Amino acid sequence: MVCQDCGKRPSTLHFTKIVNGEKSEYHLCEACAREKGDVIPGTPNGFSIHNLLSGLMDFESVTKGASKAPQQLRCDTCGLTYLQFSKLGRFGCADCYTNFRHKLEPLLKRIHGNTSHNGKIPRRIGGEFRFKREINRLKLLMMQAIDQEEFERAAQIRDQVRAIESQWKREMS
Amino acid sequence: MGTHEFMKQPVSDWMKAEGPDSDIVISTRVRLARNITGAPFPMLCTNFQALDVFEKVEHAVSLPKLQELGPFEWVALNDLDPLEKKALVEKHLISPNFASEARYGAVFLSANESISVMVNEEDHLRIQCLSSGFQLSETFQKASCIDDAIDSKLEYAFDEKCGYLTSCPTNVGTGMRASVMMHLPALVLMKQINHMVHAVTQVGLAVRGIYGEGSEALGNLFQISNQITLGQSEEEIIEHLYQVASQLIDHERQARERMLQANNPRTIDRIFRSLGILSHAYIIDSKEALQRLSDVRLGVDMGYISGLSSGVLKELMVLTQPGFLQVEAGSALSPEERDMHRAQMIRQRLDQANRESTGKQD
């Protein structure tokens, strides 16, 4: 069955909504369902983003031939299993992000279209991290310059990176 | 009951100020989700750990850095009765789930109620700032300022790649949800709203009713917010929401303009009929009240009704919600009593506003 919203992708989420005896059925692809998720009104037992998330994750295990291994993944710190996470749609502690990292990337990509943070940084740990982020950004530019055989520009960027690295060392000592 | 400042008046002080574009944008809200290192997220916290978070935050906010930002009140959720919690929900100062489920929950409230920090909600901290009208950047700056103050006292759970770590992966990264509450009666009347809602959801934003996730759009009020929290900076998210909301404002203004030009007797009838019902009804439920208030507000904004301030209507929108009504009445009411009490209060307020405006003209 094709998604009734976009009419392009196959529908993978099917649900029925009954409001005051009026029944409506939905057959959506995951992308459209995610967008629709919050517009579909419901009570606390209704269709929430958390139900939707667990739907997305079930979908994943189905496509991968229901491999059991990832579901036995467990966070060492809080004890939450990946299976529990996929039911609840919530993590148990900050370390879940590290312990489930491999499973997390595709999920984050699907929710946010992105997997790395680009915003505010806490002041407490900010200093060092800001250096790292700037160096990574410059290194990327340097690789691009090399790819385009603009060696002079690449050398300039390399000098910039060195300058930042030495400034970093000075501030840390 | 009645000892807390927030119970004394239905409309928060911040709400009384007229913000930019306040004919359409009722309010702006920015929420930051934060967690503290060393404790599991509230869902998996033991009671002992939840209490520890509660105490750590209570200590952090008592330090001078935050007190410099103005007078605040620390309210432990356990000390509130159900009606008081309901009133906080209706004022958008806490979330419905938080009111019913939190363990060792607390809320740190500024005197004018424009800042509230929920403790032990879905995340350890939910910093929320509210402003009147359309003020996205200003509201974000304020939230960020509170965030920095708390950051200087407590260590946040943060990851270089994933950003601020949150209980739900839909909040990770910036942990920020920015939203604007818009009154869009003309787009609803002109039947353009579904099209608009669809367009808005296509560009990565969400549309909800007035009480957040899963709630219905009552009284033609719509809450537009960002969905994406990872990969974009706070400024980019704010800018995107600003652009989309600005377009909605334009569309709503154009729709109102077309309605004025059409001068359709049915529209005018609807507005004055609603005013008539609100002025004279003896029994009214909250859903109808919100819808009628929306009609009258549109009538005021379009200039059909004069001598009635939109402030009175804004106040009635909050005041006629079940929780506040019962606070006002001083006791729990049956649904029938509530509907009667609500109708009586609306009649009184409108009558009072009417007398004040004729008094001014004399």
Coordinates of C-alpha atoms in Angstrom, one line a residue:
Chain A
M1 CA 0.0 0.0 0.0
V2 CA 1.2 3.5 -0.8
C3 CA 1.3 6.3 1.8
Q4 CA -2.0 8.2 1.6
D5 CA -0.3 11.4 2.3
C6 CA 2.6 11.7 -0.1
G7 CA 1.4 8.9 -2.5
K8 CA 5.0 8.0 -3.2
R9 CA 6.6 5.9 -0.5
P10 CA 5.1 2.7 0.8
S11 CA 3.0 3.0 3.9
T12 CA 4.6 1.4 7.0
L13 CA 2.5 2.9 9.8
H14 CA -1.2 2.0 10.0
F15 CA -3.5 3.3 12.7
T16 CA -7.2 3.9 13.3
K17 CA -8.5 6.9 15.1
I18 CA -12.0 6.9 16.6
V19 CA -13.4 10.2 17.8
N20 CA -17.0 10.3 19.0
G21 CA -17.8 7.1 17.1
E22 CA -16.3 8.5 13.9
K23 CA -13.7 6.1 12.6
S24 CA -10.8 7.2 10.4
E25 CA -7.9 5.1 9.2
Y26 CA -4.4 6.2 8.4
H27 CA -1.8 4.5 6.2
L28 CA 1.3 6.6 6.2
C29 CA 5.0 6.3 5.3
E30 CA 7.3 7.0 8.2
A31 CA 8.3 10.4 6.9
C32 CA 4.7 11.7 6.6
A33 CA 3.7 10.1 9.8
R34 CA 6.4 11.9 11.6
E35 CA 5.3 15.2 10.2
K36 CA 1.6 14.4 11.0
G37 CA 2.4 13.0 14.4
D38 CA 1.7 16.1 16.4
V39 CA -1.2 17.3 14.4
I40 CA -3.2 14.2 15.1
P41 CA -5.1 15.2 18.2
G42 CA -5.3 12.8 21.0
T43 CA -5.6 12.2 24.7
P44 CA -2.6 11.2 26.8
N45 CA -3.4 7.6 25.6
G46 CA -3.6 8.8 22.0
F47 CA -1.0 9.0 19.3
S48 CA 1.9 10.8 20.7
I49 CA 5.4 11.4 19.5
H50 CA 6.6 8.7 21.8
N51 CA 4.2 6.1 20.3
L52 CA 5.5 7.2 17.0
L53 CA 9.1 6.8 17.9
S54 CA 8.6 3.3 19.1
G55 CA 6.8 2.7 15.8
L56 CA 9.8 3.9 14.0
M57 CA 12.1 1.7 15.9
D58 CA 9.9 -1.4 15.5
F59 CA 9.9 -0.7 11.8
E60 CA 13.7 -0.7 11.9
S61 CA 13.9 -4.1 13.5
V62 CA 11.4 -5.5 11.0
T63 CA 13.4 -4.4 8.0
K64 CA 16.6 -5.8 9.5
G65 CA 15.1 -9.2 9.7
A66 CA 14.2 -8.9 13.4
S67 CA 17.8 -9.4 14.5
K68 CA 17.7 -10.0 18.2
A69 CA 21.2 -8.8 19.1
P70 CA 20.5 -5.1 19.2
Q71 CA 17.5 -5.5 21.5
Q72 CA 19.6 -7.1 24.1
L73 CA 21.8 -4.0 24.2
R74 CA 21.8 -2.6 27.7
C75 CA 23.0 0.7 29.1
D76 CA 25.6 -0.3 31.8
T77 CA 24.9 2.8 33.8
C78 CA 21.2 2.8 34.3
G79 CA 20.3 -0.7 33.1
L80 CA 17.8 0.4 30.4
T81 CA 17.7 -2.1 27.5
Y82 CA 17.4 -0.9 23.9
L83 CA 14.1 -2.8 23.8
Q84 CA 12.8 -0.8 26.7
F85 CA 14.0 2.4 25.1
S86 CA 12.2 1.5 21.9
K87 CA 9.0 1.0 23.8
L88 CA 9.2 4.1 26.0
G89 CA 10.8 6.4 23.5
R90 CA 12.9 7.8 26.3
F91 CA 16.4 7.3 27.6
G92 CA 17.3 6.5 31.2
C93 CA 20.4 8.5 31.6
A94 CA 23.0 10.5 29.8
D95 CA 25.2 7.5 29.2
C96 CA 22.5 5.8 27.1
Y97 CA 23.6 8.1 24.4
T98 CA 27.1 6.5 24.5
N99 CA 26.0 3.0 25.1
F100 CA 23.4 3.0 22.3
R101 CA 25.5 5.2 20.0
H102 CA 25.5 2.8 17.0
K103 CA 21.7 2.4 17.0
L104 CA 21.2 6.1 17.7
E105 CA 22.7 7.6 14.6
P106 CA 20.1 6.4 12.1
L107 CA 17.3 7.4 14.6
L108 CA 18.7 10.9 15.1
K109 CA 19.1 11.3 11.4
R110 CA 15.5 10.4 10.9
I111 CA 14.2 12.7 13.6
H112 CA 16.4 15.7 13.0
G113 CA 17.9 15.1 9.6
N114 CA 21.3 15.5 11.3
T115 CA 23.5 13.8 13.9
S116 CA 25.7 16.5 15.3
H117 CA 25.1 19.4 17.6
N118 CA 25.7 22.8 16.2
G119 CA 24.3 25.1 18.9
K120 CA 25.1 26.4 22.4
I121 CA 27.9 24.8 24.5
P122 CA 27.9 24.9 28.3
R123 CA 30.4 27.5 29.6
R124 CA 31.9 25.1 32.0
I125 CA 33.3 22.7 29.4
G126 CA 33.0 25.2 26.6
G127 CA 36.5 26.5 26.3
E128 CA 38.3 23.3 25.2
F129 CA 35.4 22.2 23.1
R130 CA 35.2 25.5 21.2
F131 CA 38.9 25.0 20.2
K132 CA 38.2 21.5 19.0
R133 CA 35.2 22.5 17.0
E134 CA 37.1 25.3 15.3
I135 CA 40.0 23.1 14.5
N136 CA 37.8 20.4 13.0
R137 CA 36.0 23.0 10.9
L138 CA 39.3 24.3 9.6
K139 CA 40.6 20.8 8.9
L140 CA 37.6 20.1 6.8
L141 CA 38.2 23.3 4.8
M142 CA 41.9 22.3 4.4
M143 CA 40.9 18.9 3.0
Q144 CA 38.5 20.6 0.6
A145 CA 41.3 22.9 -0.5
I146 CA 43.6 20.0 -1.1
D147 CA 41.0 18.2 -3.1
Q148 CA 40.6 21.2 -5.3
E149 CA 44.4 21.4 -5.6
E150 CA 44.5 24.8 -4.0
F151 CA 47.6 24.0 -2.0
E152 CA 48.5 27.6 -1.1
R153 CA 45.1 28.1 0.6
A154 CA 45.5 24.7 2.3
A155 CA 48.8 25.8 3.7
Q156 CA 47.3 29.0 5.0
I157 CA 44.6 27.1 6.8
R158 CA 47.2 24.7 8.2
D159 CA 49.0 27.7 9.7
Q160 CA 45.7 28.8 11.2
V161 CA 45.2 25.4 12.8
R162 CA 48.7 25.5 14.3
A163 CA 48.1 28.9 15.7
I164 CA 44.9 27.8 17.4
E165 CA 46.5 24.7 18.7
S166 CA 49.3 26.6 20.3
Q167 CA 46.9 29.1 21.8
W168 CA 44.9 26.2 23.2
K169 CA 48.1 24.7 24.8
R170 CA 48.9 28.1 26.3
E171 CA 45.4 28.4 27.8
M172 CA 45.4 24.9 29.1
S173 CA 48.7 25.1 30.9
Chain B
M1 CA -4.7 27.7 49.6
G2 CA -4.3 31.2 48.3
T3 CA -1.0 31.8 49.9
H4 CA 0.9 31.6 46.6
E5 CA 1.4 34.7 44.5
F6 CA 0.4 32.8 41.3
M7 CA -3.0 32.1 42.7
K8 CA -3.9 35.8 43.2
Q9 CA -4.5 36.7 39.6
P10 CA -5.4 34.7 36.5
V11 CA -3.4 36.7 34.0
S12 CA 0.4 36.8 34.7
D13 CA 1.9 40.2 34.8
W14 CA 4.0 39.5 31.7
M15 CA 0.8 38.7 29.8
K16 CA -0.6 42.2 30.5
A17 CA 2.0 44.0 28.4
E18 CA 1.1 44.5 24.8
G19 CA 3.8 42.9 22.7
P20 CA 4.6 43.3 19.0
D21 CA 2.0 42.0 16.6
S22 CA -0.3 41.2 19.6
D23 CA -3.4 41.4 17.5
I24 CA -2.3 38.0 16.1
V25 CA 0.5 36.6 18.3
I26 CA -0.7 36.1 21.8
S27 CA 2.5 35.0 23.3
T28 CA 6.0 33.6 22.6
R29 CA 7.6 30.8 24.6
V30 CA 11.1 29.3 24.6
R31 CA 11.9 26.2 26.6
L32 CA 15.3 24.7 27.2
A33 CA 15.6 21.0 28.4
R34 CA 18.6 20.3 30.6
N35 CA 19.9 17.5 32.7
I36 CA 22.5 17.3 35.5
T37 CA 25.4 14.9 35.3
G38 CA 25.5 12.0 37.8
A39 CA 21.8 11.2 38.1
P40 CA 19.6 9.1 35.8
F41 CA 16.9 11.1 34.0
P42 CA 13.7 11.5 36.1
M43 CA 12.0 8.5 34.6
L44 CA 14.6 6.2 36.1
C45 CA 15.6 8.2 39.1
T46 CA 15.0 6.5 42.5
N47 CA 13.1 8.7 45.0
F48 CA 16.4 9.3 46.7
Q49 CA 18.1 10.5 43.5
A50 CA 15.0 12.7 42.6
L51 CA 15.2 14.3 46.0
D52 CA 18.9 14.9 45.5
V53 CA 18.3 16.7 42.2
F54 CA 15.5 18.7 43.8
E55 CA 17.9 19.8 46.6
K56 CA 20.8 20.6 44.3
V57 CA 18.6 22.8 42.1
E58 CA 17.0 24.4 45.1
H59 CA 20.5 25.3 46.4
A60 CA 21.7 26.5 42.9
V61 CA 18.8 28.9 42.5
S62 CA 19.2 30.3 45.9
L63 CA 22.7 31.6 45.0
P64 CA 23.1 35.3 44.3
K65 CA 23.7 34.9 40.5
L66 CA 20.0 33.9 39.9
Q67 CA 18.6 36.1 42.6
E68 CA 20.1 39.0 40.7
L69 CA 17.6 38.4 37.9
G70 CA 14.7 39.4 40.2
P71 CA 12.4 38.0 42.8
F72 CA 11.6 34.3 42.4
E73 CA 9.5 31.8 44.3
W74 CA 10.5 28.2 44.9
V75 CA 7.3 26.0 44.9
A76 CA 7.5 22.3 45.7
L77 CA 4.8 20.5 43.9
N78 CA 3.9 18.4 46.9
D79 CA 2.8 21.5 48.8
L80 CA 0.1 22.3 46.2
D81 CA -3.4 21.0 46.1
P82 CA -4.9 19.7 42.8
L83 CA -6.7 23.0 42.0
E84 CA -3.5 25.0 42.5
K85 CA -1.7 22.7 40.1
K86 CA -4.5 23.0 37.6
A87 CA -4.2 26.8 37.8
L88 CA -0.5 26.6 37.1
V89 CA -1.2 24.4 34.0
E90 CA -3.8 26.8 32.7
K91 CA -1.3 29.6 33.1
H92 CA 1.2 27.5 31.0
L93 CA 3.6 27.6 33.9
I94 CA 3.8 23.8 34.2
S95 CA 2.9 21.0 31.9
P96 CA -0.1 18.7 32.5
N97 CA 2.0 15.6 32.9
F98 CA 4.3 17.3 35.4
A99 CA 1.3 18.3 37.5
S100 CA 0.1 14.7 37.7
E101 CA 3.2 12.6 37.7
A102 CA 6.3 14.3 38.9
R103 CA 8.2 12.9 41.9
Y104 CA 9.9 15.6 43.9
G105 CA 8.8 18.1 41.3
A106 CA 9.3 21.8 41.9
V107 CA 8.9 24.9 40.0
F108 CA 11.0 28.0 40.3
L109 CA 8.8 31.0 39.3
S110 CA 9.7 34.6 38.7
A111 CA 7.4 37.2 40.3
N112 CA 5.9 38.3 37.0
E113 CA 5.6 34.6 35.9
S114 CA 7.6 35.2 32.7
I115 CA 10.2 32.6 33.8
S116 CA 9.5 29.2 35.2
V117 CA 11.9 26.4 35.8
M118 CA 10.4 23.0 36.2
V119 CA 12.5 20.5 38.2
N120 CA 12.1 16.7 37.7
E121 CA 9.8 16.9 34.8
E122 CA 10.7 14.6 31.8
D123 CA 14.2 16.2 32.2
H124 CA 15.8 17.4 35.4
L125 CA 15.3 21.0 34.3
R126 CA 12.9 22.6 31.9
I127 CA 13.7 26.3 31.7
Q128 CA 10.8 28.2 30.2
C129 CA 10.5 31.9 29.3
L130 CA 7.2 33.5 28.2
S131 CA 6.7 36.9 26.5
S132 CA 3.7 38.8 25.3
G133 CA 3.3 39.1 21.5
F134 CA 5.9 38.1 18.9
Q135 CA 9.3 38.3 20.6
L136 CA 11.3 35.2 19.7
S137 CA 14.9 36.5 19.9
E138 CA 14.3 38.4 23.1
T139 CA 12.6 35.4 24.8
F140 CA 15.5 33.1 23.7
Q141 CA 18.0 35.6 25.1
K142 CA 16.2 35.6 28.5
A143 CA 16.1 31.8 28.6
S144 CA 19.7 31.5 27.7
C145 CA 20.6 33.9 30.5
I146 CA 18.8 31.8 33.1
D147 CA 20.6 28.8 31.5
D148 CA 24.0 30.4 31.9
A149 CA 23.3 31.3 35.5
I150 CA 22.3 27.7 36.4
D151 CA 25.2 26.4 34.3
S152 CA 27.6 28.2 36.5
K153 CA 26.4 26.2 39.6
L154 CA 25.5 22.8 38.2
E155 CA 27.2 20.5 35.7
Y156 CA 25.0 19.8 32.7
A157 CA 24.9 16.5 30.8
F158 CA 26.5 17.4 27.5
D159 CA 28.1 15.5 24.7
E160 CA 30.3 17.1 22.1
K161 CA 28.5 15.3 19.3
C162 CA 24.9 15.2 20.5
G163 CA 24.8 18.4 22.5
Y164 CA 22.6 18.7 25.5
L165 CA 21.5 15.2 26.4
T166 CA 17.7 14.8 27.1
S167 CA 15.5 12.0 28.1
C168 CA 13.6 12.1 24.7
P169 CA 15.8 11.9 21.6
T170 CA 13.4 14.5 19.9
N171 CA 14.9 17.2 22.2
V172 CA 18.6 16.3 22.1
G173 CA 21.0 18.9 20.8
T174 CA 19.9 22.4 21.7
G175 CA 17.2 21.0 24.0
M176 CA 15.2 24.0 22.8
R177 CA 11.6 24.2 21.8
A178 CA 10.5 27.7 20.7
S179 CA 6.9 28.4 20.0
V180 CA 4.4 31.2 19.2
M181 CA 0.8 31.1 20.2
M182 CA -1.3 32.6 17.3
H183 CA -4.9 33.6 17.1
L184 CA -5.9 32.8 13.5
P185 CA -9.7 33.2 13.3
A186 CA -9.8 34.7 9.8
L187 CA -7.8 31.8 8.3
V188 CA -10.1 29.4 10.0
L189 CA -13.3 31.2 8.8
M190 CA -11.9 31.4 5.3
K191 CA -11.1 27.7 5.4
Q192 CA -7.5 28.2 4.6
I193 CA -6.2 26.9 7.9
N194 CA -5.7 23.3 6.9
H195 CA -3.7 24.3 4.0
M196 CA -1.5 26.5 6.2
V197 CA -1.1 23.9 8.8
H198 CA 0.0 21.4 6.2
A199 CA 2.5 23.9 4.7
V200 CA 3.9 24.6 8.1
T201 CA 4.4 20.9 9.0
Q202 CA 6.2 20.5 5.6
V203 CA 9.0 22.9 6.7
G204 CA 9.9 21.1 9.9
L205 CA 7.6 22.9 12.3
A206 CA 4.7 21.5 14.4
V207 CA 1.3 22.9 14.9
R208 CA -0.6 22.1 18.2
G209 CA -3.5 23.3 20.2
I210 CA -3.2 25.6 23.2
Y211 CA -2.2 23.1 25.9
G212 CA 0.7 21.5 24.0
E213 CA 1.2 18.1 22.5
G214 CA -2.0 16.3 21.6
S215 CA -4.3 19.1 22.5
E216 CA -7.1 20.4 20.3
A217 CA -7.0 23.8 18.6
L218 CA -9.6 25.5 20.8
G219 CA -10.7 29.1 20.2
N220 CA -8.8 29.4 17.0
L221 CA -5.5 29.4 18.9
F222 CA -2.6 27.6 17.3
Q223 CA 0.9 26.9 18.7
I224 CA 3.6 26.8 16.1
S225 CA 6.9 25.3 17.3
N226 CA 10.2 23.9 16.0
Q227 CA 10.6 20.1 15.7
I228 CA 14.3 19.9 15.0
T229 CA 16.7 20.4 17.9
L230 CA 19.8 18.8 16.5
G231 CA 22.1 20.1 13.8
Q232 CA 20.8 23.7 13.8
S233 CA 22.0 26.4 16.1
E234 CA 19.5 28.1 18.4
E235 CA 19.7 31.2 16.3
E236 CA 18.9 29.3 13.1
I237 CA 15.9 27.6 14.7
I238 CA 14.6 31.0 16.0
E239 CA 15.1 32.6 12.6
H240 CA 13.3 29.8 10.8
L241 CA 10.3 29.9 13.1
Y242 CA 10.3 33.7 12.9
Q243 CA 10.1 33.6 9.1
V244 CA 7.3 31.1 9.0
A245 CA 5.3 32.8 11.8
S246 CA 5.7 36.2 10.0
Q247 CA 4.2 34.7 6.9
L248 CA 1.3 33.3 8.9
I249 CA 0.7 36.8 10.4
D250 CA 0.7 38.2 6.8
H251 CA -1.8 35.6 5.6
E252 CA -4.1 36.2 8.6
R253 CA -3.9 40.0 8.1
Q254 CA -4.8 39.5 4.4
A255 CA -7.6 37.2 5.3
R256 CA -9.0 39.8 7.8
E257 CA -8.6 42.5 5.1
R258 CA -10.6 40.4 2.6
M259 CA -13.3 39.8 5.2
L260 CA -13.5 43.5 5.9
Q261 CA -13.8 44.3 2.2
A262 CA -16.4 41.5 1.7
N263 CA -18.3 43.0 4.7
N264 CA -20.3 39.8 4.8
P265 CA -23.4 40.2 7.0
R266 CA -22.9 36.6 8.2
T267 CA -19.4 37.3 9.6
I268 CA -20.7 40.4 11.4
D269 CA -23.7 38.5 12.7
R270 CA -21.4 35.8 14.0
I271 CA -19.3 38.3 15.9
F272 CA -22.2 40.2 17.4
R273 CA -24.1 37.0 18.1
S274 CA -21.1 35.7 20.1
L275 CA -20.9 39.0 22.0
G276 CA -24.6 38.7 22.7
I277 CA -24.2 35.2 24.0
L278 CA -21.3 36.1 26.2
S279 CA -23.1 39.1 27.5
H280 CA -26.3 37.3 28.4
A281 CA -25.8 33.6 28.6
Y282 CA -26.6 31.9 31.9
I283 CA -24.8 28.6 31.2
I284 CA -21.7 28.2 29.0
D285 CA -19.0 25.5 28.8
S286 CA -15.3 26.3 28.4
K287 CA -15.1 25.2 24.8
E288 CA -18.0 27.4 23.7
A289 CA -16.6 30.3 25.8
L290 CA -13.2 30.1 24.1
Q291 CA -14.8 30.0 20.6
R292 CA -17.1 33.0 21.4
L293 CA -14.3 34.9 22.9
S294 CA -12.3 34.3 19.8
D295 CA -15.1 35.7 17.6
V296 CA -15.4 38.8 19.8
R297 CA -11.7 39.3 19.8
L298 CA -11.7 39.2 16.0
G299 CA -14.6 41.7 16.1
V300 CA -12.5 44.0 18.3
D301 CA -9.3 43.6 16.1
M302 CA -11.3 44.3 12.9
G303 CA -12.9 47.3 14.4
Y304 CA -16.5 46.1 14.4
I305 CA -16.7 46.2 18.2
S306 CA -15.4 49.3 20.0
G307 CA -15.0 50.1 23.6
L308 CA -13.8 46.6 24.6
S309 CA -10.1 46.0 25.2
S310 CA -8.5 42.8 24.0
G311 CA -6.9 42.7 27.4
V312 CA -10.3 41.9 29.0
L313 CA -10.8 39.1 26.4
K314 CA -7.3 37.7 27.0
E315 CA -8.0 37.6 30.7
L316 CA -11.3 35.9 30.2
M317 CA -9.6 33.2 28.0
V318 CA -7.6 32.1 31.1
L319 CA -10.1 32.9 33.7
T320 CA -12.9 30.7 32.2
Q321 CA -10.8 27.6 32.2
P322 CA -12.0 25.0 34.7
G323 CA -9.1 25.1 37.2
F324 CA -9.1 28.9 37.6
L325 CA -12.8 29.1 37.7
Q326 CA -12.8 26.8 40.8
V327 CA -10.0 28.7 42.4
E328 CA -12.1 31.9 41.9
A329 CA -15.2 30.2 43.3
G330 CA -13.1 29.0 46.3
S331 CA -14.2 25.4 46.0
A332 CA -14.5 22.4 43.7
L333 CA -17.6 22.8 41.4
S334 CA -19.7 20.3 39.5
P335 CA -19.5 20.7 35.7
E336 CA -23.0 22.3 35.7
E337 CA -22.1 24.7 38.5
R338 CA -18.9 25.5 36.7
D339 CA -20.7 26.4 33.5
M340 CA -23.1 28.7 35.4
H341 CA -20.2 30.3 37.3
R342 CA -18.3 30.8 34.1
A343 CA -21.3 32.5 32.4
Q344 CA -21.8 34.7 35.4
M345 CA -18.2 35.8 35.5
I346 CA -18.1 36.6 31.8
R347 CA -21.3 38.7 32.1
Q348 CA -19.8 40.6 35.0
R349 CA -16.5 41.3 33.3
L350 CA -18.1 42.4 30.0
D351 CA -20.5 44.6 31.9
Q352 CA -17.7 46.2 33.9
A353 CA -15.6 46.8 30.8
N354 CA -18.7 48.3 29.1
R355 CA -19.3 50.7 32.0
E356 CA -15.6 51.7 32.2
S357 CA -15.6 52.6 28.5
T358 CA -18.8 54.6 28.6
G359 CA -17.5 56.3 31.8
K360 CA -14.4 57.4 29.8
Q361 CA -16.5 58.8 27.0
D362 CA -18.5 61.0 29.4

